[in-house]
Tab-separated table of C-alpha atoms in Angstrom:
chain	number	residue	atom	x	y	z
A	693	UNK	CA	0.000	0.000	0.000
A	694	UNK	CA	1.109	3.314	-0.463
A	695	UNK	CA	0.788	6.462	1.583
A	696	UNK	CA	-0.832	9.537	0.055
A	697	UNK	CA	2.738	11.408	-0.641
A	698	UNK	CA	3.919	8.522	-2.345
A	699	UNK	CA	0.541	8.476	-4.206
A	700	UNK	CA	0.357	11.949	-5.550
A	701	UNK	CA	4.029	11.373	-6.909
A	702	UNK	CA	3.279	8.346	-8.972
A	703	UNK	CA	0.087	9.805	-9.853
A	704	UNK	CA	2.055	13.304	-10.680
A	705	UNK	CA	4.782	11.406	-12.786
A	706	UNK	CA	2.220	9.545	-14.745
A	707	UNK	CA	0.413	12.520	-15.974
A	708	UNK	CA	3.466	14.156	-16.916
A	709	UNK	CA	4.392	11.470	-19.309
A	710	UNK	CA	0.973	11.325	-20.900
A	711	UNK	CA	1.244	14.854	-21.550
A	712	UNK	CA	5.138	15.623	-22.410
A	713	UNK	CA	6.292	11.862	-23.201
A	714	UNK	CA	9.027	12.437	-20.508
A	715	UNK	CA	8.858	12.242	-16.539
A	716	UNK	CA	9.476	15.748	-14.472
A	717	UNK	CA	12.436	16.694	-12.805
A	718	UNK	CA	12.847	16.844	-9.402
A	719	UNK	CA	12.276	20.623	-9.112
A	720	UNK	CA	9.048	20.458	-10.759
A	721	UNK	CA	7.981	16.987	-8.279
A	722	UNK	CA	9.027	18.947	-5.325
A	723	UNK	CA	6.917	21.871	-6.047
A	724	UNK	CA	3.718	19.601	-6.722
A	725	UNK	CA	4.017	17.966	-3.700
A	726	UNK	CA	4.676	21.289	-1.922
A	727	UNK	CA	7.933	19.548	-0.509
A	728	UNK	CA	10.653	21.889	1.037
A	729	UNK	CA	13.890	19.734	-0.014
A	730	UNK	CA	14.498	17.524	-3.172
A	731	UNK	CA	16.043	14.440	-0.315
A	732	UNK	CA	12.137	14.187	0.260
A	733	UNK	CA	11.334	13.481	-3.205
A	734	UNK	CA	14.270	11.275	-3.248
A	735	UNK	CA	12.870	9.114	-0.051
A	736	UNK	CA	9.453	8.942	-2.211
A	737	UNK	CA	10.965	7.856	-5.682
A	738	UNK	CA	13.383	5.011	-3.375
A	739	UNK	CA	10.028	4.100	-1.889
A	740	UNK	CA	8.062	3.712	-5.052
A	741	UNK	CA	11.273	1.937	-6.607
A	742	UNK	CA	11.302	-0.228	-3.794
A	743	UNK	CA	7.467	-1.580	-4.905
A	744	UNK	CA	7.785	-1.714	-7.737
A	745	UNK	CA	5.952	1.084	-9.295
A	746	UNK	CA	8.637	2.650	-10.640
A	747	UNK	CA	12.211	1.915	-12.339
A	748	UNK	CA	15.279	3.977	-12.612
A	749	UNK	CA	17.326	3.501	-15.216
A	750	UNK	CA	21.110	3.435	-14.726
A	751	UNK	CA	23.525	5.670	-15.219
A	752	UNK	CA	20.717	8.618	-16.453
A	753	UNK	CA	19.862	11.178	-14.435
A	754	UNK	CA	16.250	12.210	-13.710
A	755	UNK	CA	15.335	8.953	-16.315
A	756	UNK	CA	12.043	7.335	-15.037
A	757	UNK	CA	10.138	4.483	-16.256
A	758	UNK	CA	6.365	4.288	-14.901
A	759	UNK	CA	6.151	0.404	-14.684
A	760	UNK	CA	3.014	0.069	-13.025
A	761	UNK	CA	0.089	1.796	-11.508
A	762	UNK	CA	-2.601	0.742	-8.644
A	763	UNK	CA	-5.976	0.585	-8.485
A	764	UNK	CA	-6.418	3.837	-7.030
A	765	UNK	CA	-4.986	5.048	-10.054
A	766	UNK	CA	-7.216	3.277	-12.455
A	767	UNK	CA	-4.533	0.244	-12.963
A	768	UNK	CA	-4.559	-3.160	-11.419
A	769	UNK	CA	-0.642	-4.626	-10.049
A	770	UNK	CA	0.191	-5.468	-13.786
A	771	UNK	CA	-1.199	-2.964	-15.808
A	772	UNK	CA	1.680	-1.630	-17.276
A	773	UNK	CA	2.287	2.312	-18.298
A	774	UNK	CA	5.433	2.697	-19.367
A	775	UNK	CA	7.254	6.393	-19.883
A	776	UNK	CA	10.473	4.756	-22.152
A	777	UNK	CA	9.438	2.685	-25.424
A	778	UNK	CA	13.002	0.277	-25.965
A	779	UNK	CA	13.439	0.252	-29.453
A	780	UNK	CA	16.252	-0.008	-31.992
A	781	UNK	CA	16.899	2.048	-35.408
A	782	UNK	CA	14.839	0.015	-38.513
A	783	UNK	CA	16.539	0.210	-41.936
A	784	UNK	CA	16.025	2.741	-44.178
A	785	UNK	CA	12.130	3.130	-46.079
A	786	UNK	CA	10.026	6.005	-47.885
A	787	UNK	CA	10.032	9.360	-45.923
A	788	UNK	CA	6.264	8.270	-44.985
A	789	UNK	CA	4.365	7.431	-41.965
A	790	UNK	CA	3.462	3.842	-42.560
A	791	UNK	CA	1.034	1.704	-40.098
A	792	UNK	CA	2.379	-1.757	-38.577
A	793	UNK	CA	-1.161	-2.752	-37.942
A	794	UNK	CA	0.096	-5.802	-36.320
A	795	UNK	CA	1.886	-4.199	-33.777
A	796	UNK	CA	-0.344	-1.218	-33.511
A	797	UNK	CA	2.653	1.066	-34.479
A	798	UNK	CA	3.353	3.789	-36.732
A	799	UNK	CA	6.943	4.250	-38.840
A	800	UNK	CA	7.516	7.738	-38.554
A	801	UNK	CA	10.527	9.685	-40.718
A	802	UNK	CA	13.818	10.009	-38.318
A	803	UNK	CA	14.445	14.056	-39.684
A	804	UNK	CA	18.755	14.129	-38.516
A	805	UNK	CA	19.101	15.037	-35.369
A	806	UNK	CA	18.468	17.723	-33.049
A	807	UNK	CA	20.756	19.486	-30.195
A	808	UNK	CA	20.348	19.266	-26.745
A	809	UNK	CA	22.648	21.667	-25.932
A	810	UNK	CA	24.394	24.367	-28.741
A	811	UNK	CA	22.166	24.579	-31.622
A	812	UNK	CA	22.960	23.118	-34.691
A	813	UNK	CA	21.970	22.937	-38.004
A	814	UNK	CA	18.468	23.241	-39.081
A	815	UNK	CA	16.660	19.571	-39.974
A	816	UNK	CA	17.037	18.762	-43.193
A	817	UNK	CA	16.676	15.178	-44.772
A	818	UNK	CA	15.468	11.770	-43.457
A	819	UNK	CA	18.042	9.340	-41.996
A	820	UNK	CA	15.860	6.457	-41.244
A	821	UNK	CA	12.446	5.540	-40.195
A	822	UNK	CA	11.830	4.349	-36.291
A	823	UNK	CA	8.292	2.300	-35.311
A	824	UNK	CA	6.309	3.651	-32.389
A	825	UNK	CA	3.362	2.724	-30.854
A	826	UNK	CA	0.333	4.392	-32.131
A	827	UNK	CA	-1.206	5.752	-28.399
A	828	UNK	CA	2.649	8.138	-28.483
A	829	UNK	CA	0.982	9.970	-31.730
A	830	UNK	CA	-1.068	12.430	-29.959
A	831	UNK	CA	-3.227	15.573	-31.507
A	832	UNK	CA	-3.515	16.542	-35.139
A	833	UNK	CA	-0.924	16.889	-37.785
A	834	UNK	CA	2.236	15.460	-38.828
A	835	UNK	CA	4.853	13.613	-37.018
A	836	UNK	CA	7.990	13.029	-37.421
A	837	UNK	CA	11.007	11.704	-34.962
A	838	UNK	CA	14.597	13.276	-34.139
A	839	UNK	CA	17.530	11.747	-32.456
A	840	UNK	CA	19.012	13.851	-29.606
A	841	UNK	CA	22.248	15.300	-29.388
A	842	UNK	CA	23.892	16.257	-26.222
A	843	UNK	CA	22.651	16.460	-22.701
A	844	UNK	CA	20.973	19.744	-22.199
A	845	UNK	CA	17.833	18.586	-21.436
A	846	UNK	CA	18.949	15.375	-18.980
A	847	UNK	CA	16.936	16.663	-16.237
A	848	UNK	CA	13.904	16.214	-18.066
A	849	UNK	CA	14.781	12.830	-19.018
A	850	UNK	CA	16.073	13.443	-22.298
A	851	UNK	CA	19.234	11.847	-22.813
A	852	UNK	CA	22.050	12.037	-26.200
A	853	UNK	CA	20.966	9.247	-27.844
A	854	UNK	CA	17.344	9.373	-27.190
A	855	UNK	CA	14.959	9.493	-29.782
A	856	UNK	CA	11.975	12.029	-29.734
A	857	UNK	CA	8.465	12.234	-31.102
A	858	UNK	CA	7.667	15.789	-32.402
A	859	UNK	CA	4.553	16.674	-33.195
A	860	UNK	CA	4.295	19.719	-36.091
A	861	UNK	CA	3.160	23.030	-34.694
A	862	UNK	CA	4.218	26.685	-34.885
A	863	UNK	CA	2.248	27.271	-31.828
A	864	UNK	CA	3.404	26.314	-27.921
A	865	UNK	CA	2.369	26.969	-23.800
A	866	UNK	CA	4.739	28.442	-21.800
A	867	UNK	CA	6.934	25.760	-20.612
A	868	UNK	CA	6.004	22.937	-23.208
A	869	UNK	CA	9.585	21.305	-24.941
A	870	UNK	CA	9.792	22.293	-28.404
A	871	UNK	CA	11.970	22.052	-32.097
A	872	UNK	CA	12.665	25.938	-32.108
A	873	UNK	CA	14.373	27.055	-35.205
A	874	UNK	CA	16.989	30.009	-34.623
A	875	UNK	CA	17.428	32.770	-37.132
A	876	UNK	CA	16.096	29.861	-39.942
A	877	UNK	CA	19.394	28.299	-39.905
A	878	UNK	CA	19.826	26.381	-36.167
A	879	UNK	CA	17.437	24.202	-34.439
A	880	UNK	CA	17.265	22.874	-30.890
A	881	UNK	CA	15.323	21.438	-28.335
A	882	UNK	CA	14.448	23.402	-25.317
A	883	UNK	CA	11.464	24.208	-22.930
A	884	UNK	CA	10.066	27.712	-23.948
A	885	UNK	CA	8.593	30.533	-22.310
A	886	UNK	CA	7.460	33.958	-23.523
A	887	UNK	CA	8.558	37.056	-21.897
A	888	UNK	CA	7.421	39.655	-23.498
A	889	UNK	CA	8.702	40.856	-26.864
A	890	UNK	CA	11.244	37.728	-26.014
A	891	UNK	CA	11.537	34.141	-26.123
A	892	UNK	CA	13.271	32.062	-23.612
A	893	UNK	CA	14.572	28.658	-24.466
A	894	UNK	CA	15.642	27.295	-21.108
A	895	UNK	CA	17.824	24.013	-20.799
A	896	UNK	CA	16.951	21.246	-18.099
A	897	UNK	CA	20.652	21.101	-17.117
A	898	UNK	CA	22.332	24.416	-14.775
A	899	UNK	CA	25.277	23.510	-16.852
A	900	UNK	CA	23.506	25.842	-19.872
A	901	UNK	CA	22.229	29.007	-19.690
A	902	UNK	CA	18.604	30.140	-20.781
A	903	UNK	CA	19.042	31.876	-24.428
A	904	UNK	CA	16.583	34.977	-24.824
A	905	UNK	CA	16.158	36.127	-28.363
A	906	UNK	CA	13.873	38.475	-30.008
A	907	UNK	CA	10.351	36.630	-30.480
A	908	UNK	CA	11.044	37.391	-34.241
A	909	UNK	CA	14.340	34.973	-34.640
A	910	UNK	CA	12.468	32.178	-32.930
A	911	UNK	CA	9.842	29.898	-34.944
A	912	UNK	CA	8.540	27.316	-33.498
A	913	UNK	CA	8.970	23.876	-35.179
A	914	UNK	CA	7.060	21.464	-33.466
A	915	UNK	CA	6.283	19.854	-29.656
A	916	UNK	CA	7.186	17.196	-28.079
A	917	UNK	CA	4.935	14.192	-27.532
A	918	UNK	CA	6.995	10.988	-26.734
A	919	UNK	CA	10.244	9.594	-26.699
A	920	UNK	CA	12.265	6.011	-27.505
A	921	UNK	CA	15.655	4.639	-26.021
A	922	UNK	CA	17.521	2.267	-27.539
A	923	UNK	CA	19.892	0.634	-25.322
C-alpha cells in the first residue's frame, strides 16, 4: 500500500508522461508535492522503486520508467504504463508514416538530429524511419522523430541518444519542450517561455544558460509528444 505522498508522486509522474512523453524533474515533483527539499522526493521515488511502481534507469539522471500503476490510479498490479518505449533504429524506407497494424505502431521519418545543448543545423533530410506505438501519436498533424544530441535537457529525461516524437506546430504553452528554429538556420530542443517581446529557451541542465532572443528569430517547429531509447 502506499501512503498519500507517495501516491500523488506516482500519480504526478504519470500525468506528466501522458502529456510531455518524458517524466518531471525533481524541481518540478518537489513543487507539486509542496515539498521543502528535493532528499524528500528522493525518499518517495526510493520508496516507489522499492514496490515496484517505478524503475530507474542506470547511469541517467532524472530517467524514469512508470512500470506500473494501482488501483487507485485506475490500474490493477500489472497494468503496465510505461514512460520509455526500448526500441532499436529500422533500416532505411520512404520518408512516410506507414502503419504496422500488427503491432499497432506507426513508422515515422527520423528528420537528422536535433541538439540538446548548442544549436545546430536546421533539420534537413530523413536518416531512417523508427516504429512507435500508435497511443505516443497524440493531436492533429504530422509527425515526425529526431535523435538527440547532447545532454541539455537530462533533467527532463532526455538523454544524447534518445529518440523524440515531435509533433508539427508553430504554436506552444509556456513551458512545453519544443523544435525551435533560430534565425532559420539552427534548431534545438528546449522548454520555452514567452517574456514579453522575447523568447526564452531554457535548458533542463544548470550547466547551460537560458538563451533569450527576439520573439522574431524564434519559430517554433514542433512539440514534443513521446520519446524512444535504444539501449
Amino acid at each position: 500500500m502506499l501512503t498519500k505522498k507517495q501516491l500523488d508522486l506516482l500519480n504526478f509522474i504519470h500525468k506528466r508522461v501522458q502529456r510531455d512523453g518524458v517524466p518531471p524533474s525533481f524541481d518540478e515533483m518537489k513543487e507539486a508535492l509542496d515539498l521543502r527539499s528535493k532528499s524528500g522526493i528522493h525518499r518517495l521515488i526510493t520508496a516507489l522503486e522499492e514496490r515496484g511502481f517505478i524503475r530507474r534507469l542506470a547511469h541517467r539522471a532524472r530517467a524514469i520508467e512508470v512500470v506500473k500503476l494501482p488501483e487507485a490510479l485506475g490500474g490493477s498490479t500489472d497494468s503496465p504504463a510505461l514512460s520509455v518505449i526500448d526500441g532499436d533504429r529500422p533500416d532505411s524506407r520512404p520518408a512516410s508514416a506507414i502503419p504496422v497494424e500488427t503491432v499497432h505502431a506507426l513508422e515515422l521519418p527520423v528528420m537528422g538530429r536535433i541538439a540538446a545543448g548548442v544549436p545546430i543545423e536546421a533539420i534537413a533530410e530523413v536518416s531512417h524511419h523508427v516504429a512507435v506505438p500508435g497511443s505516443m501519436i497524440s493531436g492533429k498533424g504530422e509527425h515526425y522523430a529526431l535523435e538527440v544530441k547532447g545532454d541539455s535537457m537530462i533533467e527532463a529525461g532526455i538523454n544524447d541518444g534518445d529518440i523524440v516524437i515531435i509533433r508539427e506546430t508553430s504554436t506552444a504553452d509556456n513551458g512545453d519542450i519544443v523544435v525551435a528554429l533560430i534565425e532559420d538556420q539552427e534548431a534545438t530542443l528546449k522548454r520555452l517561455y514567452r517574456r514579453g517581446a522575447s523568447i526564452a529557451l531554457e535548458a533542463a541542465n544548470p550547466a547551460y544558460e537560458t538563451r533569450v532572443l527576439p520573439s522574431d528569430q524564434v519559430k517554433v517547429q514542433g512539440r514534443l509528444v513521446g520519446l524512444i531509447r535504444s539501449y
